[in-house]
CSV table of C-alpha atoms in Angstrom, one decimal:
chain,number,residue,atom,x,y,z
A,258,UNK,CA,-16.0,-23.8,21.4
A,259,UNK,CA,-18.0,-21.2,19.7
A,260,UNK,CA,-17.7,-18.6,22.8
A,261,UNK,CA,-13.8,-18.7,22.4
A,262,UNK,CA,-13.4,-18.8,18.7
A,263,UNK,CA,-16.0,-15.5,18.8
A,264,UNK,CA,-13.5,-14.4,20.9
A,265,UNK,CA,-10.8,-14.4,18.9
A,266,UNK,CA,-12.3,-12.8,16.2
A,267,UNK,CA,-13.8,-9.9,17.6
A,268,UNK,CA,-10.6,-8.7,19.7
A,269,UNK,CA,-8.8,-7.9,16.4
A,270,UNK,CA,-8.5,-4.9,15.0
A,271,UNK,CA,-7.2,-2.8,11.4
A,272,UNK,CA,-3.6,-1.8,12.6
A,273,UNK,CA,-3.6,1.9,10.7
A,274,UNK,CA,-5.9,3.5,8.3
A,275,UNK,CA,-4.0,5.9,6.2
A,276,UNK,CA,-5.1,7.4,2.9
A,277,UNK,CA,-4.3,5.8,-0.1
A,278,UNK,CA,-1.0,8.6,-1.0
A,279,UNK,CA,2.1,7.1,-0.1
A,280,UNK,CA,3.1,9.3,3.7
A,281,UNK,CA,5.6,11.6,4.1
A,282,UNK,CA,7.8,9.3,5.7
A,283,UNK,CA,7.4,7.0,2.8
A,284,UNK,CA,8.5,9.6,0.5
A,285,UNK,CA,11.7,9.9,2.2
A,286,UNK,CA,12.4,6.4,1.9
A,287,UNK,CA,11.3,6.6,-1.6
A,288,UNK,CA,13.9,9.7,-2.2
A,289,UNK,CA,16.8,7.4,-0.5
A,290,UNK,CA,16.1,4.3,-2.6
A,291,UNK,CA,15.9,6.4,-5.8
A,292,UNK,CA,19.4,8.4,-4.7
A,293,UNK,CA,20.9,4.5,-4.2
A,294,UNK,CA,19.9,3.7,-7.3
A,295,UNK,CA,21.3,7.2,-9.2
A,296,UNK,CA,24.5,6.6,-7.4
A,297,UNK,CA,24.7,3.1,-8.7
A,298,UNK,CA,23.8,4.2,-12.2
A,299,UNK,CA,26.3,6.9,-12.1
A,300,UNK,CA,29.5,4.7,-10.6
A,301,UNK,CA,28.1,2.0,-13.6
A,302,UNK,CA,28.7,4.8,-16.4
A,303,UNK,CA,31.5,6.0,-14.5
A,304,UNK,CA,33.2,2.4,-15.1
A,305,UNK,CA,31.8,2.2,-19.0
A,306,UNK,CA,33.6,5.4,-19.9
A,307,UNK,CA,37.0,5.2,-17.9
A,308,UNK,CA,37.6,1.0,-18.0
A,309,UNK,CA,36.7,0.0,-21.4
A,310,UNK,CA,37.4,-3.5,-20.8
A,311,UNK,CA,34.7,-4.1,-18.1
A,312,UNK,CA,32.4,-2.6,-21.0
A,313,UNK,CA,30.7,-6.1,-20.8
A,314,UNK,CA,31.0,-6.7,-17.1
A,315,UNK,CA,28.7,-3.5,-17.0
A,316,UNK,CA,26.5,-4.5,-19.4
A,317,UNK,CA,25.6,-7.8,-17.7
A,318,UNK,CA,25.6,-6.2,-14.6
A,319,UNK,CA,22.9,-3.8,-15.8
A,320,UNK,CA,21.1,-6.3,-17.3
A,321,UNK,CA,20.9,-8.5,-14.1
A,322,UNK,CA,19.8,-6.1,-12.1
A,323,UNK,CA,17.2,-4.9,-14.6
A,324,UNK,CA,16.0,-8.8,-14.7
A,325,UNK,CA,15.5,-8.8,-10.9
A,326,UNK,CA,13.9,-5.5,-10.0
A,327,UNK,CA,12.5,-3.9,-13.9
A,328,UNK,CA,12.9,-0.3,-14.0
A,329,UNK,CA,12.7,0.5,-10.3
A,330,UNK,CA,14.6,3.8,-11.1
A,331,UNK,CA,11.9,5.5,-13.3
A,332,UNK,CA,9.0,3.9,-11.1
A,333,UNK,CA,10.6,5.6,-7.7
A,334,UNK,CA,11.0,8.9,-10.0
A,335,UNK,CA,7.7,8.9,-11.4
A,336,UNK,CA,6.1,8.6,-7.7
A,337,UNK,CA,8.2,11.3,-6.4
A,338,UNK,CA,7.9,13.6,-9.5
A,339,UNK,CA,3.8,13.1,-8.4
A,340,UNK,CA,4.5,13.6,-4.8
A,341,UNK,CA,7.2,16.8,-4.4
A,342,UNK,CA,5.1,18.1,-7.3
A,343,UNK,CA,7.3,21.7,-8.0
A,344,UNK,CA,10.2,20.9,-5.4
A,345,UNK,CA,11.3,18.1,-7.5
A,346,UNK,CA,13.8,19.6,-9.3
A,347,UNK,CA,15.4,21.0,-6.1
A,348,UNK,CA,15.4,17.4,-4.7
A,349,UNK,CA,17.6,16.4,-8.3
A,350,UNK,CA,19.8,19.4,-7.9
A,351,UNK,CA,20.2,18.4,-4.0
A,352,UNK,CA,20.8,15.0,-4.7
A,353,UNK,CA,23.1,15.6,-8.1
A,354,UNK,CA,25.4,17.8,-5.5
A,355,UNK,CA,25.6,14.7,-2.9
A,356,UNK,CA,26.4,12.8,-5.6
A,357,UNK,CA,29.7,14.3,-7.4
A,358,UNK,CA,32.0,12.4,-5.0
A,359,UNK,CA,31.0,9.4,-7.1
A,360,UNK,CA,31.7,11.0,-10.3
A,361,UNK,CA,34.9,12.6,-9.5
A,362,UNK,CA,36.2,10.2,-6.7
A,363,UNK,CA,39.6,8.1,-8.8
A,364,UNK,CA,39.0,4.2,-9.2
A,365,UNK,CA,41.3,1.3,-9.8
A,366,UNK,CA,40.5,-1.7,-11.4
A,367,UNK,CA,40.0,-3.6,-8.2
A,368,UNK,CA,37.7,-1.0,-6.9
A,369,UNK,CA,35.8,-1.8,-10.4
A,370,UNK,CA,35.9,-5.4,-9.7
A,371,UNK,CA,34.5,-4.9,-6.2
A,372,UNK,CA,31.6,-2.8,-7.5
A,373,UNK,CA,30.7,-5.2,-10.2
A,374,UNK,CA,30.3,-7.7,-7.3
A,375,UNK,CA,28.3,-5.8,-5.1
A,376,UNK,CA,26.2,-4.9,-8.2
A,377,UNK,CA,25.6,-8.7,-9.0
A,378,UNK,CA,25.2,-9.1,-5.1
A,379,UNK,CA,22.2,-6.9,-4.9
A,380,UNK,CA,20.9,-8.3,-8.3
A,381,UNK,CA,20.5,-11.8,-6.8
A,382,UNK,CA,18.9,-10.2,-3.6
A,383,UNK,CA,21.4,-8.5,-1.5
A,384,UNK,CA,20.3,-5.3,-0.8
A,385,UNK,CA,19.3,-4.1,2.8
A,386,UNK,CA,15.9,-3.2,4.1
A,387,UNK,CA,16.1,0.0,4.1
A,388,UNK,CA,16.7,0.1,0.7
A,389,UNK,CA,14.5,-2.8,-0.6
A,390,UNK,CA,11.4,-2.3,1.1
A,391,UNK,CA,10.4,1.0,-0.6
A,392,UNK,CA,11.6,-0.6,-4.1
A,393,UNK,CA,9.4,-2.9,-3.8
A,394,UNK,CA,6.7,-0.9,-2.4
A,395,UNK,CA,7.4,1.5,-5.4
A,396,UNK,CA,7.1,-1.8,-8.0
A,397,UNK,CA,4.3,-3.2,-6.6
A,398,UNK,CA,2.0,-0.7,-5.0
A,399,UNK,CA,-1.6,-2.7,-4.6
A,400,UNK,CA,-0.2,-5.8,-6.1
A,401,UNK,CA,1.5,-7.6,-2.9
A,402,UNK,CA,0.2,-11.4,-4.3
A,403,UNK,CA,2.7,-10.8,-7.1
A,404,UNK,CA,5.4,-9.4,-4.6
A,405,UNK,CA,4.5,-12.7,-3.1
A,406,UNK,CA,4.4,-14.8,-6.1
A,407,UNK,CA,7.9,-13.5,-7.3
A,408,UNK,CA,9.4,-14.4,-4.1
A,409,UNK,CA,10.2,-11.4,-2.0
A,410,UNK,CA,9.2,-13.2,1.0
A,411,UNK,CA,9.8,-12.9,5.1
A,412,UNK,CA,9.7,-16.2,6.9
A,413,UNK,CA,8.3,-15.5,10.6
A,414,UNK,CA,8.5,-18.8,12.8
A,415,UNK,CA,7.1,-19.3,16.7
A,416,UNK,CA,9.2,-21.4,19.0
A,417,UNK,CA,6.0,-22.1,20.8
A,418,UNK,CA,6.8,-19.7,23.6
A,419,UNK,CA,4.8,-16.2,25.4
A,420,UNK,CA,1.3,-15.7,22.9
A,421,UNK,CA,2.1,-18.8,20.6
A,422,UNK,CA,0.8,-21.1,23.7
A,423,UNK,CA,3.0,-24.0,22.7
A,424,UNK,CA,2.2,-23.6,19.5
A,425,UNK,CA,5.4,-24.4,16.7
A,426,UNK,CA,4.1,-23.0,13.5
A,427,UNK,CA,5.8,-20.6,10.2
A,428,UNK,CA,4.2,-18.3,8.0
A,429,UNK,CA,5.5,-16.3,5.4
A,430,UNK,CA,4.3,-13.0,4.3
A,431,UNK,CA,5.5,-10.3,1.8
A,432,UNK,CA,8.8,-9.1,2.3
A,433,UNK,CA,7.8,-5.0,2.0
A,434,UNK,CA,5.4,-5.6,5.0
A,435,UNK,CA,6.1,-4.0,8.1
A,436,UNK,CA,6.0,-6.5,11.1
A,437,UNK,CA,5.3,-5.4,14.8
A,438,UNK,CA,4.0,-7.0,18.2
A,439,UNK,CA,0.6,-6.1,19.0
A,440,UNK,CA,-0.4,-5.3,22.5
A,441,UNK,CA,-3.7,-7.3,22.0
A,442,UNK,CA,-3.3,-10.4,23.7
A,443,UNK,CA,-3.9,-12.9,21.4
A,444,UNK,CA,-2.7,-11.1,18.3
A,445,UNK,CA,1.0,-13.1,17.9
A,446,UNK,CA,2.2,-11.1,15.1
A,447,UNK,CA,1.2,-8.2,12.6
A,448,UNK,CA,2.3,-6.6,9.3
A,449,UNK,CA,0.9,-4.0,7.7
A,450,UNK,CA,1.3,-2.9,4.0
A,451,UNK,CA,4.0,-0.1,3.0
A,452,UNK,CA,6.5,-1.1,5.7
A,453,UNK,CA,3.7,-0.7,8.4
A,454,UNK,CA,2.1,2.4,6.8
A,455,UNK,CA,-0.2,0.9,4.4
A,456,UNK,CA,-4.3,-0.2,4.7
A,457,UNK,CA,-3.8,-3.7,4.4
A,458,UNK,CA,-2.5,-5.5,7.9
A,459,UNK,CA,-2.3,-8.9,8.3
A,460,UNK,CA,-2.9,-10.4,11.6
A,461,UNK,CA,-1.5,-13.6,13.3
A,462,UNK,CA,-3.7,-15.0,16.6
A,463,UNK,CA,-3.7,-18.2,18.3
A,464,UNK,CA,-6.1,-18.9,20.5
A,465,UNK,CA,-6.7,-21.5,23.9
A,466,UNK,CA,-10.3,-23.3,23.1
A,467,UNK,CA,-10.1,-25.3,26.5
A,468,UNK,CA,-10.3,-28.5,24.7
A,469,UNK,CA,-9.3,-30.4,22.2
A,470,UNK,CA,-11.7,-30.4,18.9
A,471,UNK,CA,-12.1,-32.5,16.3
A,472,UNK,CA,-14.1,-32.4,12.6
A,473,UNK,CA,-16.8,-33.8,13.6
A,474,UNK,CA,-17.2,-31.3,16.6
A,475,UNK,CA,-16.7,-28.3,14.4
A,476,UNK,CA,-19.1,-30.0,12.2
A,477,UNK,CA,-22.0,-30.4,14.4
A,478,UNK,CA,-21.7,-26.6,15.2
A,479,UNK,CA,-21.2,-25.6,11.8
A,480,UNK,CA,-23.7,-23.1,10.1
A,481,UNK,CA,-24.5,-19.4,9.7
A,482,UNK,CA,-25.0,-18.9,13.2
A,483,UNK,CA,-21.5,-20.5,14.1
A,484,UNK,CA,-20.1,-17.0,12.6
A,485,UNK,CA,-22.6,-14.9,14.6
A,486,UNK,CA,-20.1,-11.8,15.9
A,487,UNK,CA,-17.7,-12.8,13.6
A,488,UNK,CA,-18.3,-9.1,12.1
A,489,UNK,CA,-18.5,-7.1,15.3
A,490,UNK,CA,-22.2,-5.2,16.3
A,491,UNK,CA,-22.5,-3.5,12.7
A,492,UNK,CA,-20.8,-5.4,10.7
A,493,UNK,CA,-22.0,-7.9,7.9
A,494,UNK,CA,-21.2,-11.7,7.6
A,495,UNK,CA,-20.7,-12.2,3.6
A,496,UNK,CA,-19.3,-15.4,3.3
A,497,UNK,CA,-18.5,-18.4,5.2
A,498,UNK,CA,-17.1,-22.0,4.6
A,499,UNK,CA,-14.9,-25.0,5.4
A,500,UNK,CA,-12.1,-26.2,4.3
A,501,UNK,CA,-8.7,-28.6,5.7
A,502,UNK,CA,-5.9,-27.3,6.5
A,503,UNK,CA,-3.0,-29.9,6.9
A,504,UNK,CA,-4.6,-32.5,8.6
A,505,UNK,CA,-7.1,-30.2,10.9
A,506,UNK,CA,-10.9,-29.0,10.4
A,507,UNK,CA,-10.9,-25.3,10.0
A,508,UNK,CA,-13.3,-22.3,8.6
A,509,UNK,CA,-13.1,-19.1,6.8
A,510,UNK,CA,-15.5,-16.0,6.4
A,511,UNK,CA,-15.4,-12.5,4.5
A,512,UNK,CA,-16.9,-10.0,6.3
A,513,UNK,CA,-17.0,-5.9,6.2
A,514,UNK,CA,-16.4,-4.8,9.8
A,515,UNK,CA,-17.1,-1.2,11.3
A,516,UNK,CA,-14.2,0.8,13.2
A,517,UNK,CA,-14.6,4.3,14.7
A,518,UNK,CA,-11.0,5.9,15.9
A,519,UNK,CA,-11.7,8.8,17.7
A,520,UNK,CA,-13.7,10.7,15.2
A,521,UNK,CA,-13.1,8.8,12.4
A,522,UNK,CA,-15.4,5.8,11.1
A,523,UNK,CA,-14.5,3.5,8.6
A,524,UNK,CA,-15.4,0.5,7.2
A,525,UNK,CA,-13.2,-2.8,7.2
A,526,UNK,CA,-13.1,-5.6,5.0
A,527,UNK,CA,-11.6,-8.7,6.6
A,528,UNK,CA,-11.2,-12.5,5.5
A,529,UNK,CA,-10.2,-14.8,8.3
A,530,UNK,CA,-8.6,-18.4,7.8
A,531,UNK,CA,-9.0,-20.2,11.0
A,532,UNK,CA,-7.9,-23.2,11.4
A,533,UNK,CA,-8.7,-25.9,15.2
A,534,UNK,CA,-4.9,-27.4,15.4
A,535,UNK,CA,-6.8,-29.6,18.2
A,536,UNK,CA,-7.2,-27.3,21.5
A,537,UNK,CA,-6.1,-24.6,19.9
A,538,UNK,CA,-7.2,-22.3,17.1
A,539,UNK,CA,-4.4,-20.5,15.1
A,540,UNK,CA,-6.3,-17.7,13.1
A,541,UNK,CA,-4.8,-15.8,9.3
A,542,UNK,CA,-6.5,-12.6,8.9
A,543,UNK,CA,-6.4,-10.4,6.2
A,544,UNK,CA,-7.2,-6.8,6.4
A,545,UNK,CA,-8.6,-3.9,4.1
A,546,UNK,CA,-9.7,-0.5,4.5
A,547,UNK,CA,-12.6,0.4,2.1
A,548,UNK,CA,-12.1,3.5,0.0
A,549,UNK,CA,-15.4,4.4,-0.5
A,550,UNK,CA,-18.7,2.8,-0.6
A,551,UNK,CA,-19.3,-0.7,-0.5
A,552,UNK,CA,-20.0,-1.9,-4.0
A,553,UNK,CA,-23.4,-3.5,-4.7
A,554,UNK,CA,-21.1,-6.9,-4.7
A,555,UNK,CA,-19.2,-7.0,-1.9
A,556,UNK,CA,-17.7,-9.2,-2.6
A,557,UNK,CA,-15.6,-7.0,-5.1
A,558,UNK,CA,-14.1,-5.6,-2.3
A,559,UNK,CA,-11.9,-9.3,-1.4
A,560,UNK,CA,-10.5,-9.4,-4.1
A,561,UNK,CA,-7.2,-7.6,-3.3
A,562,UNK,CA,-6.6,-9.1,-0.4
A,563,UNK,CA,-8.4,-12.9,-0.6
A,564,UNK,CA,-5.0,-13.8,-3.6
A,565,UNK,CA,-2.2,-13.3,-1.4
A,566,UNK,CA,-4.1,-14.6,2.3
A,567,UNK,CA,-4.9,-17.5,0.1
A,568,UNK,CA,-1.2,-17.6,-1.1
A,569,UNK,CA,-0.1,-17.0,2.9
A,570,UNK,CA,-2.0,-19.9,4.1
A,571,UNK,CA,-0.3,-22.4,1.8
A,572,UNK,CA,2.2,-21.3,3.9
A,573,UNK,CA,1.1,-22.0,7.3
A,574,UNK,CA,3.0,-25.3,8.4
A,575,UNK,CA,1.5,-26.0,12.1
A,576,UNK,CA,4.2,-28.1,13.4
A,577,UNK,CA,1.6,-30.5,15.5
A,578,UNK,CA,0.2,-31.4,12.2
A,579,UNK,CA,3.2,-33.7,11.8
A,580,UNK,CA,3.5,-34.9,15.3
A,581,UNK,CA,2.0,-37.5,17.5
């Protein structure tokens, strides 16, 4: 069993390693959340000043929205004022200009109605991808367990077929994550911080062990030198245990990992969560690149990541768990 599971562990792999600053793709996206957001401002005080009786209906609609996202607005501004640095003020004129067929287009009172809707709409979650994803990334930046935690959430389920190898199972995972196949064999599913431009990558793997095993088979092989690999050739084991899972054994272990791309070395952390769903092993891991050194406690360096792996694993439902 230990040859497979060793296996599984060392064919995965960090999915990007960009510097911490936010790309320049990412800026754009940034730039076309915080123009959604002026244009929605502007139509709101648009409304205020020409339908006095919808004074309230804007209010509450301000407040809603506040309630559900904070002050996104000033957040996206702040990051871009940091970013485009002295072309700012060229992006405000530029986007001011695009703007001025909201403040001079002629409303009715249905239009108003309609917009207050949409506004509530997006205030209880509606709001596109494209859009929400870099709000979010702007709002939480390093904190994805609270993006978690406050429910921005994507659900990704297996039918069993192609790299699942019959295996039913759901996970969920933080809604600004990007999500991508990977062309490693056993890697079902990844996501990677900052819509798939981030350092942290989660990975998904499910794994044939030949046979079906049972707690006290894991048991009898259990120890330090069960995880032997586990952190490639110069790599460093820093933390192992066991836990259940449902109704199945499984293990965990923290380790830092070295990666070379190209010319470029770096240095990994990575927690795995595997759990034996009988012949198979389905396997969590949870992904970091290391700015820096390592700290004289590595085990510092976990915890970013360890909060929200923990938080996607009480998540996992393995559908053979409940089945005969």
């Amino acid at each position: 069993m230990r040859a497979a599971v060793l296996f599984l562990v060392s064919c995965l792999a960090l999915a990007s390693a960009q510097a911490k600053d936010f790309n320049p793709q990412l800026i754009k996206e940034f730039g076309r959340a915080y123009g959604f957001l002026t244009g929605q401002n502007l139509s709101l005080d648009k409304i205020e000043r020409e339908f006095p009786t919808f004074k309230s209906n804007v209010i509450v609609a301000r407040l809603n929205f506040s309630s559900k996202y904070g002050d996104i607005r000033s957040k996206l501004e702040d990051i871009l004022r940091s970013s485009l640095k002295d072309k700012f003020p060229e992006f405000q004129r530029n986007l001011h200009e695009q703007l001025k067929v909201v403040t001079e287009a002629s409303l009715t009172q249905a239009d108003v109605s309609r917009f207050l809707q949409v506004v509530q709409a997006r205030a209880d979650g509606e709001i596109s991808d494209e859009m929400l994803k870099p709000m979010l990334i702007a709002k939480y930046e390093d904190r994805p367990t609270a993006e978690f935690l406050d429910g921005w959430r994507q659900t990704y389920t297996t039918d069993g077929s192609g790299k699942a190898l019959g295996v039913k199972l759901q996970v969920q995972v933080p809604r600004s994550f990007g999500s991508k196949e990977s062309p490693r064999p056993h890697i079902v599913r990844n996501w990677t911080s900052e819509n798939d431009r981030g350092t942290t990558t989660i990975a998904l793997q499910v794994r044939d062990l030949g046979a079906v095993v049972t707690q006290r088979d894991l048991d009898a092989e259990y120890g330090p030198e069960f995880f032997d690999g586990w952190a490639g050739e110069n790599g460093k084991l820093v933390d192992f245990g066991k836990f259940k899972h449902e109704t199945f054994p499984a293990v965990w272990a923290h380790t830092i990992q070295e990666e070379e791309r190209a010319t470029m070395k770096f240095k990994i952390s990575s927690i795995m969560y595997m759990v034996i769903a009988r012949d198979k092993a389905v396997a969590l891991q949870c992904m970091d690149l290391i700015a820096g050194e390592v700290p004289s406690d590595p085990k510092q360096i976990f915890q970013k990541t360890q909060p929200l792996c923990v938080q996607m694993l009480n998540t996992l439902v393995i559908q053979s768990a409940y089945s005969r």
